[in-house]
């Protein structure tokens, strides 16, 4: 599998992954995954968002089976599992702009210390609060205790004008 582009996906999985790259006894090269949003918001636990490799469950997976992959702009829902799971090897690739909205699961789940070879990771946000609109001018949009936030990114917080 070569030269694939996956863009602007909004979906949820109740069981598995929204996007899976499975290279059983084959190679996957030159794939762009950009703009995947796991949109499960019904309170039920969902699946994970992106799976890179399968750890050999579907057949032998070569050490360099998945390479030259660009993953960016991926958002996991509050009730989803890991945003990106890598049970196998990923080679010569980049992962950037990943937002995990589930504080109980990691943004990246990497199977072993040798799984990533020449892979760049940029802007991985473990927990995020976004698109908060406050319509009450007498109360703050967010009330956060000192030192309550760790590795949190806040986006688009709108306070009403008085």
JSON list of C-alpha atoms in Angstrom, two decimals:
[
{"chain": "A", "resi": 1, "resn": "UNK", "atom": "CA", "xyz": [0.00, 0.00, 0.00]},
{"chain": "A", "resi": 2, "resn": "UNK", "atom": "CA", "xyz": [1.53, 3.33, -1.05]},
{"chain": "A", "resi": 3, "resn": "UNK", "atom": "CA", "xyz": [0.64, 6.98, -1.54]},
{"chain": "A", "resi": 4, "resn": "UNK", "atom": "CA", "xyz": [-2.61, 7.22, 0.43]},
{"chain": "A", "resi": 5, "resn": "UNK", "atom": "CA", "xyz": [-4.24, 10.38, 1.82]},
{"chain": "A", "resi": 6, "resn": "UNK", "atom": "CA", "xyz": [-6.89, 10.22, 4.58]},
{"chain": "A", "resi": 7, "resn": "UNK", "atom": "CA", "xyz": [-8.33, 13.66, 5.44]},
{"chain": "A", "resi": 8, "resn": "UNK", "atom": "CA", "xyz": [-11.19, 15.25, 7.36]},
{"chain": "A", "resi": 9, "resn": "UNK", "atom": "CA", "xyz": [-12.68, 12.23, 9.08]},
{"chain": "A", "resi": 10, "resn": "UNK", "atom": "CA", "xyz": [-15.28, 12.68, 11.83]},
{"chain": "A", "resi": 11, "resn": "UNK", "atom": "CA", "xyz": [-16.41, 9.35, 13.23]},
{"chain": "A", "resi": 12, "resn": "UNK", "atom": "CA", "xyz": [-16.49, 7.16, 16.30]},
{"chain": "A", "resi": 13, "resn": "UNK", "atom": "CA", "xyz": [-15.83, 3.54, 17.01]},
{"chain": "A", "resi": 14, "resn": "UNK", "atom": "CA", "xyz": [-17.56, 1.61, 19.73]},
{"chain": "A", "resi": 15, "resn": "UNK", "atom": "CA", "xyz": [-15.22, -1.33, 19.44]},
{"chain": "A", "resi": 16, "resn": "UNK", "atom": "CA", "xyz": [-12.00, -0.78, 17.53]},
{"chain": "A", "resi": 17, "resn": "UNK", "atom": "CA", "xyz": [-10.34, 2.20, 15.77]},
{"chain": "A", "resi": 18, "resn": "UNK", "atom": "CA", "xyz": [-11.51, 4.94, 13.44]},
{"chain": "A", "resi": 19, "resn": "UNK", "atom": "CA", "xyz": [-8.41, 4.51, 11.21]},
{"chain": "A", "resi": 20, "resn": "UNK", "atom": "CA", "xyz": [-6.23, 1.37, 11.09]},
{"chain": "A", "resi": 21, "resn": "UNK", "atom": "CA", "xyz": [-3.00, 0.80, 9.16]},
{"chain": "A", "resi": 22, "resn": "UNK", "atom": "CA", "xyz": [-2.42, -2.96, 9.23]},
{"chain": "A", "resi": 23, "resn": "UNK", "atom": "CA", "xyz": [0.66, -4.26, 7.42]},
{"chain": "A", "resi": 24, "resn": "UNK", "atom": "CA", "xyz": [0.39, -8.01, 7.88]},
{"chain": "A", "resi": 25, "resn": "UNK", "atom": "CA", "xyz": [3.03, -9.58, 5.61]},
{"chain": "A", "resi": 26, "resn": "UNK", "atom": "CA", "xyz": [3.20, -6.36, 3.55]},
{"chain": "A", "resi": 27, "resn": "UNK", "atom": "CA", "xyz": [4.46, -2.76, 3.62]},
{"chain": "A", "resi": 28, "resn": "UNK", "atom": "CA", "xyz": [2.63, 0.54, 4.00]},
{"chain": "A", "resi": 29, "resn": "UNK", "atom": "CA", "xyz": [4.45, 3.66, 2.72]},
{"chain": "A", "resi": 30, "resn": "UNK", "atom": "CA", "xyz": [3.78, 7.35, 2.14]},
{"chain": "A", "resi": 31, "resn": "UNK", "atom": "CA", "xyz": [0.49, 7.84, 3.96]},
{"chain": "A", "resi": 32, "resn": "UNK", "atom": "CA", "xyz": [-0.92, 11.18, 5.11]},
{"chain": "A", "resi": 33, "resn": "UNK", "atom": "CA", "xyz": [-3.52, 11.09, 7.90]},
{"chain": "A", "resi": 34, "resn": "UNK", "atom": "CA", "xyz": [-4.76, 14.62, 8.59]},
{"chain": "A", "resi": 35, "resn": "UNK", "atom": "CA", "xyz": [-7.82, 15.82, 10.47]},
{"chain": "A", "resi": 36, "resn": "UNK", "atom": "CA", "xyz": [-9.28, 12.78, 12.24]},
{"chain": "A", "resi": 37, "resn": "UNK", "atom": "CA", "xyz": [-11.76, 13.62, 15.00]},
{"chain": "A", "resi": 38, "resn": "UNK", "atom": "CA", "xyz": [-13.26, 10.95, 17.26]},
{"chain": "A", "resi": 39, "resn": "UNK", "atom": "CA", "xyz": [-16.65, 12.49, 17.98]},
{"chain": "A", "resi": 40, "resn": "UNK", "atom": "CA", "xyz": [-18.22, 10.09, 20.46]},
{"chain": "A", "resi": 41, "resn": "UNK", "atom": "CA", "xyz": [-20.06, 12.27, 22.97]},
{"chain": "A", "resi": 42, "resn": "UNK", "atom": "CA", "xyz": [-22.83, 10.06, 24.33]},
{"chain": "A", "resi": 43, "resn": "UNK", "atom": "CA", "xyz": [-20.95, 9.16, 27.52]},
{"chain": "A", "resi": 44, "resn": "UNK", "atom": "CA", "xyz": [-20.26, 5.56, 26.50]},
{"chain": "A", "resi": 45, "resn": "UNK", "atom": "CA", "xyz": [-16.66, 4.43, 26.22]},
{"chain": "A", "resi": 46, "resn": "UNK", "atom": "CA", "xyz": [-15.51, 4.36, 22.61]},
{"chain": "A", "resi": 47, "resn": "UNK", "atom": "CA", "xyz": [-12.67, 2.72, 20.80]},
{"chain": "A", "resi": 48, "resn": "UNK", "atom": "CA", "xyz": [-9.32, 4.28, 20.04]},
{"chain": "A", "resi": 49, "resn": "UNK", "atom": "CA", "xyz": [-8.72, 6.69, 17.18]},
{"chain": "A", "resi": 50, "resn": "UNK", "atom": "CA", "xyz": [-5.71, 5.51, 15.11]},
{"chain": "A", "resi": 51, "resn": "UNK", "atom": "CA", "xyz": [-3.94, 2.15, 15.09]},
{"chain": "A", "resi": 52, "resn": "UNK", "atom": "CA", "xyz": [-0.51, 1.85, 13.46]},
{"chain": "A", "resi": 53, "resn": "UNK", "atom": "CA", "xyz": [0.31, -1.84, 12.97]},
{"chain": "A", "resi": 54, "resn": "UNK", "atom": "CA", "xyz": [-1.24, -4.75, 14.77]},
{"chain": "A", "resi": 55, "resn": "UNK", "atom": "CA", "xyz": [1.63, -6.41, 16.61]},
{"chain": "A", "resi": 56, "resn": "UNK", "atom": "CA", "xyz": [1.41, -9.50, 14.39]},
{"chain": "A", "resi": 57, "resn": "UNK", "atom": "CA", "xyz": [-2.19, -10.48, 15.14]},
{"chain": "A", "resi": 58, "resn": "UNK", "atom": "CA", "xyz": [-3.10, -10.74, 11.44]},
{"chain": "A", "resi": 59, "resn": "UNK", "atom": "CA", "xyz": [0.20, -12.21, 10.21]},
{"chain": "A", "resi": 60, "resn": "UNK", "atom": "CA", "xyz": [3.92, -11.45, 10.37]},
{"chain": "A", "resi": 61, "resn": "UNK", "atom": "CA", "xyz": [4.71, -7.75, 10.55]},
{"chain": "A", "resi": 62, "resn": "UNK", "atom": "CA", "xyz": [8.16, -6.75, 9.26]},
{"chain": "A", "resi": 63, "resn": "UNK", "atom": "CA", "xyz": [10.27, -4.32, 11.39]},
{"chain": "A", "resi": 64, "resn": "UNK", "atom": "CA", "xyz": [10.07, -1.63, 8.68]},
{"chain": "A", "resi": 65, "resn": "UNK", "atom": "CA", "xyz": [6.57, -2.49, 7.48]},
{"chain": "A", "resi": 66, "resn": "UNK", "atom": "CA", "xyz": [5.07, 0.94, 8.16]},
{"chain": "A", "resi": 67, "resn": "UNK", "atom": "CA", "xyz": [7.14, 3.95, 7.11]},
{"chain": "A", "resi": 68, "resn": "UNK", "atom": "CA", "xyz": [6.91, 7.53, 5.84]},
{"chain": "A", "resi": 69, "resn": "UNK", "atom": "CA", "xyz": [3.63, 8.19, 7.61]},
{"chain": "A", "resi": 70, "resn": "UNK", "atom": "CA", "xyz": [2.50, 11.73, 8.46]},
{"chain": "A", "resi": 71, "resn": "UNK", "atom": "CA", "xyz": [-0.18, 11.96, 11.16]},
{"chain": "A", "resi": 72, "resn": "UNK", "atom": "CA", "xyz": [-1.49, 15.40, 12.15]},
{"chain": "A", "resi": 73, "resn": "UNK", "atom": "CA", "xyz": [-4.49, 17.18, 13.61]},
{"chain": "A", "resi": 74, "resn": "UNK", "atom": "CA", "xyz": [-6.03, 14.24, 15.47]},
{"chain": "A", "resi": 75, "resn": "UNK", "atom": "CA", "xyz": [-8.50, 14.68, 18.33]},
{"chain": "A", "resi": 76, "resn": "UNK", "atom": "CA", "xyz": [-9.63, 11.95, 20.70]},
{"chain": "A", "resi": 77, "resn": "UNK", "atom": "CA", "xyz": [-13.00, 12.24, 22.44]},
{"chain": "A", "resi": 78, "resn": "UNK", "atom": "CA", "xyz": [-13.53, 12.46, 26.18]},
{"chain": "A", "resi": 79, "resn": "UNK", "atom": "CA", "xyz": [-14.63, 8.83, 26.29]},
{"chain": "A", "resi": 80, "resn": "UNK", "atom": "CA", "xyz": [-12.28, 7.33, 23.70]},
{"chain": "A", "resi": 81, "resn": "UNK", "atom": "CA", "xyz": [-9.22, 5.22, 24.37]},
{"chain": "A", "resi": 82, "resn": "UNK", "atom": "CA", "xyz": [-5.71, 6.21, 23.34]},
{"chain": "A", "resi": 83, "resn": "UNK", "atom": "CA", "xyz": [-5.64, 8.64, 20.45]},
{"chain": "A", "resi": 84, "resn": "UNK", "atom": "CA", "xyz": [-2.81, 6.82, 18.65]},
{"chain": "A", "resi": 85, "resn": "UNK", "atom": "CA", "xyz": [-1.79, 3.26, 19.44]},
{"chain": "A", "resi": 86, "resn": "UNK", "atom": "CA", "xyz": [1.43, 1.77, 18.01]},
{"chain": "A", "resi": 87, "resn": "UNK", "atom": "CA", "xyz": [1.84, -1.91, 18.93]},
{"chain": "A", "resi": 88, "resn": "UNK", "atom": "CA", "xyz": [4.43, -2.46, 16.18]},
{"chain": "A", "resi": 89, "resn": "UNK", "atom": "CA", "xyz": [7.19, -0.37, 14.60]},
{"chain": "A", "resi": 90, "resn": "UNK", "atom": "CA", "xyz": [6.82, 3.01, 12.91]},
{"chain": "A", "resi": 91, "resn": "UNK", "atom": "CA", "xyz": [9.75, 4.26, 10.82]},
{"chain": "A", "resi": 92, "resn": "UNK", "atom": "CA", "xyz": [10.73, 7.64, 9.27]},
{"chain": "A", "resi": 93, "resn": "UNK", "atom": "CA", "xyz": [7.47, 9.35, 10.21]},
{"chain": "A", "resi": 94, "resn": "UNK", "atom": "CA", "xyz": [5.95, 12.38, 11.97]},
{"chain": "A", "resi": 95, "resn": "UNK", "atom": "CA", "xyz": [3.12, 12.73, 14.47]},
{"chain": "A", "resi": 96, "resn": "UNK", "atom": "CA", "xyz": [1.94, 16.24, 15.30]},
{"chain": "A", "resi": 97, "resn": "UNK", "atom": "CA", "xyz": [-0.97, 18.20, 16.73]},
{"chain": "A", "resi": 98, "resn": "UNK", "atom": "CA", "xyz": [-2.63, 15.42, 18.70]},
{"chain": "A", "resi": 99, "resn": "UNK", "atom": "CA", "xyz": [-5.21, 16.35, 21.33]},
{"chain": "A", "resi": 100, "resn": "UNK", "atom": "CA", "xyz": [-6.38, 13.83, 23.89]},
{"chain": "A", "resi": 101, "resn": "UNK", "atom": "CA", "xyz": [-9.57, 14.86, 25.71]},
{"chain": "A", "resi": 102, "resn": "UNK", "atom": "CA", "xyz": [-9.65, 11.76, 27.94]},
{"chain": "A", "resi": 103, "resn": "UNK", "atom": "CA", "xyz": [-7.56, 12.37, 31.07]},
{"chain": "A", "resi": 104, "resn": "UNK", "atom": "CA", "xyz": [-7.73, 8.65, 31.94]},
{"chain": "A", "resi": 105, "resn": "UNK", "atom": "CA", "xyz": [-6.00, 7.42, 28.76]},
{"chain": "A", "resi": 106, "resn": "UNK", "atom": "CA", "xyz": [-2.68, 8.40, 27.16]},
{"chain": "A", "resi": 107, "resn": "UNK", "atom": "CA", "xyz": [-2.57, 10.33, 23.90]},
{"chain": "A", "resi": 108, "resn": "UNK", "atom": "CA", "xyz": [0.02, 7.89, 22.56]},
{"chain": "A", "resi": 109, "resn": "UNK", "atom": "CA", "xyz": [0.24, 4.22, 23.48]},
{"chain": "A", "resi": 110, "resn": "UNK", "atom": "CA", "xyz": [3.53, 2.76, 22.25]},
{"chain": "A", "resi": 111, "resn": "UNK", "atom": "CA", "xyz": [4.12, -0.97, 22.71]},
{"chain": "A", "resi": 112, "resn": "UNK", "atom": "CA", "xyz": [7.86, -1.02, 23.33]},
{"chain": "A", "resi": 113, "resn": "UNK", "atom": "CA", "xyz": [10.94, 1.16, 23.50]},
{"chain": "A", "resi": 114, "resn": "UNK", "atom": "CA", "xyz": [12.06, 0.18, 19.98]},
{"chain": "A", "resi": 115, "resn": "UNK", "atom": "CA", "xyz": [8.71, 0.86, 18.29]},
{"chain": "A", "resi": 116, "resn": "UNK", "atom": "CA", "xyz": [9.63, 4.33, 16.98]},
{"chain": "A", "resi": 117, "resn": "UNK", "atom": "CA", "xyz": [12.60, 4.72, 14.63]},
{"chain": "A", "resi": 118, "resn": "UNK", "atom": "CA", "xyz": [13.34, 8.19, 13.29]},
{"chain": "A", "resi": 119, "resn": "UNK", "atom": "CA", "xyz": [9.89, 9.48, 14.29]},
{"chain": "A", "resi": 120, "resn": "UNK", "atom": "CA", "xyz": [9.25, 13.13, 15.20]},
{"chain": "A", "resi": 121, "resn": "UNK", "atom": "CA", "xyz": [6.60, 13.94, 17.80]},
{"chain": "A", "resi": 122, "resn": "UNK", "atom": "CA", "xyz": [5.31, 17.53, 18.04]},
{"chain": "A", "resi": 123, "resn": "UNK", "atom": "CA", "xyz": [2.53, 19.21, 19.99]},
{"chain": "A", "resi": 124, "resn": "UNK", "atom": "CA", "xyz": [1.01, 16.21, 21.76]},
{"chain": "A", "resi": 125, "resn": "UNK", "atom": "CA", "xyz": [-1.56, 17.57, 24.23]},
{"chain": "A", "resi": 126, "resn": "UNK", "atom": "CA", "xyz": [-2.62, 15.15, 26.95]},
{"chain": "A", "resi": 127, "resn": "UNK", "atom": "CA", "xyz": [-5.85, 16.86, 27.94]},
{"chain": "A", "resi": 128, "resn": "UNK", "atom": "CA", "xyz": [-7.59, 19.84, 26.43]},
{"chain": "A", "resi": 129, "resn": "UNK", "atom": "CA", "xyz": [-10.53, 22.11, 27.06]},
{"chain": "A", "resi": 130, "resn": "UNK", "atom": "CA", "xyz": [-11.82, 23.78, 23.94]},
{"chain": "A", "resi": 131, "resn": "UNK", "atom": "CA", "xyz": [-14.68, 25.86, 22.61]},
{"chain": "A", "resi": 132, "resn": "UNK", "atom": "CA", "xyz": [-15.99, 27.12, 25.95]},
{"chain": "A", "resi": 133, "resn": "UNK", "atom": "CA", "xyz": [-18.57, 29.87, 25.52]},
{"chain": "A", "resi": 134, "resn": "UNK", "atom": "CA", "xyz": [-19.71, 31.71, 28.61]},
{"chain": "A", "resi": 135, "resn": "UNK", "atom": "CA", "xyz": [-23.03, 33.53, 28.26]},
{"chain": "A", "resi": 136, "resn": "UNK", "atom": "CA", "xyz": [-23.11, 34.76, 31.88]},
{"chain": "A", "resi": 137, "resn": "UNK", "atom": "CA", "xyz": [-21.16, 38.03, 32.35]},
{"chain": "A", "resi": 138, "resn": "UNK", "atom": "CA", "xyz": [-21.26, 37.63, 36.17]},
{"chain": "A", "resi": 139, "resn": "UNK", "atom": "CA", "xyz": [-19.32, 34.33, 36.25]},
{"chain": "A", "resi": 140, "resn": "UNK", "atom": "CA", "xyz": [-15.99, 33.28, 34.76]},
{"chain": "A", "resi": 141, "resn": "UNK", "atom": "CA", "xyz": [-15.96, 30.86, 31.83]},
{"chain": "A", "resi": 142, "resn": "UNK", "atom": "CA", "xyz": [-13.63, 28.59, 33.79]},
{"chain": "A", "resi": 143, "resn": "UNK", "atom": "CA", "xyz": [-12.88, 28.43, 37.48]},
{"chain": "A", "resi": 144, "resn": "UNK", "atom": "CA", "xyz": [-9.67, 26.52, 38.00]},
{"chain": "A", "resi": 145, "resn": "UNK", "atom": "CA", "xyz": [-7.91, 25.93, 41.31]},
{"chain": "A", "resi": 146, "resn": "UNK", "atom": "CA", "xyz": [-4.18, 26.80, 41.47]},
{"chain": "A", "resi": 147, "resn": "UNK", "atom": "CA", "xyz": [-1.98, 23.94, 40.24]},
{"chain": "A", "resi": 148, "resn": "UNK", "atom": "CA", "xyz": [-5.05, 21.97, 39.13]},
{"chain": "A", "resi": 149, "resn": "UNK", "atom": "CA", "xyz": [-3.96, 21.73, 35.51]},
{"chain": "A", "resi": 150, "resn": "UNK", "atom": "CA", "xyz": [-0.99, 19.77, 34.23]},
{"chain": "A", "resi": 151, "resn": "UNK", "atom": "CA", "xyz": [-0.18, 19.46, 30.51]},
{"chain": "A", "resi": 152, "resn": "UNK", "atom": "CA", "xyz": [-3.50, 21.05, 29.55]},
{"chain": "A", "resi": 153, "resn": "UNK", "atom": "CA", "xyz": [-4.13, 23.26, 26.57]},
{"chain": "A", "resi": 154, "resn": "UNK", "atom": "CA", "xyz": [-7.00, 25.76, 26.58]},
{"chain": "A", "resi": 155, "resn": "UNK", "atom": "CA", "xyz": [-8.49, 26.92, 23.26]},
{"chain": "A", "resi": 156, "resn": "UNK", "atom": "CA", "xyz": [-11.21, 29.37, 22.21]},
{"chain": "A", "resi": 157, "resn": "UNK", "atom": "CA", "xyz": [-12.41, 30.52, 25.63]},
{"chain": "A", "resi": 158, "resn": "UNK", "atom": "CA", "xyz": [-14.97, 33.25, 25.04]},
{"chain": "A", "resi": 159, "resn": "UNK", "atom": "CA", "xyz": [-16.04, 35.59, 27.84]},
{"chain": "A", "resi": 160, "resn": "UNK", "atom": "CA", "xyz": [-19.09, 37.85, 27.35]},
{"chain": "A", "resi": 161, "resn": "UNK", "atom": "CA", "xyz": [-18.53, 41.58, 27.21]},
{"chain": "A", "resi": 162, "resn": "UNK", "atom": "CA", "xyz": [-20.02, 43.57, 30.05]}
]
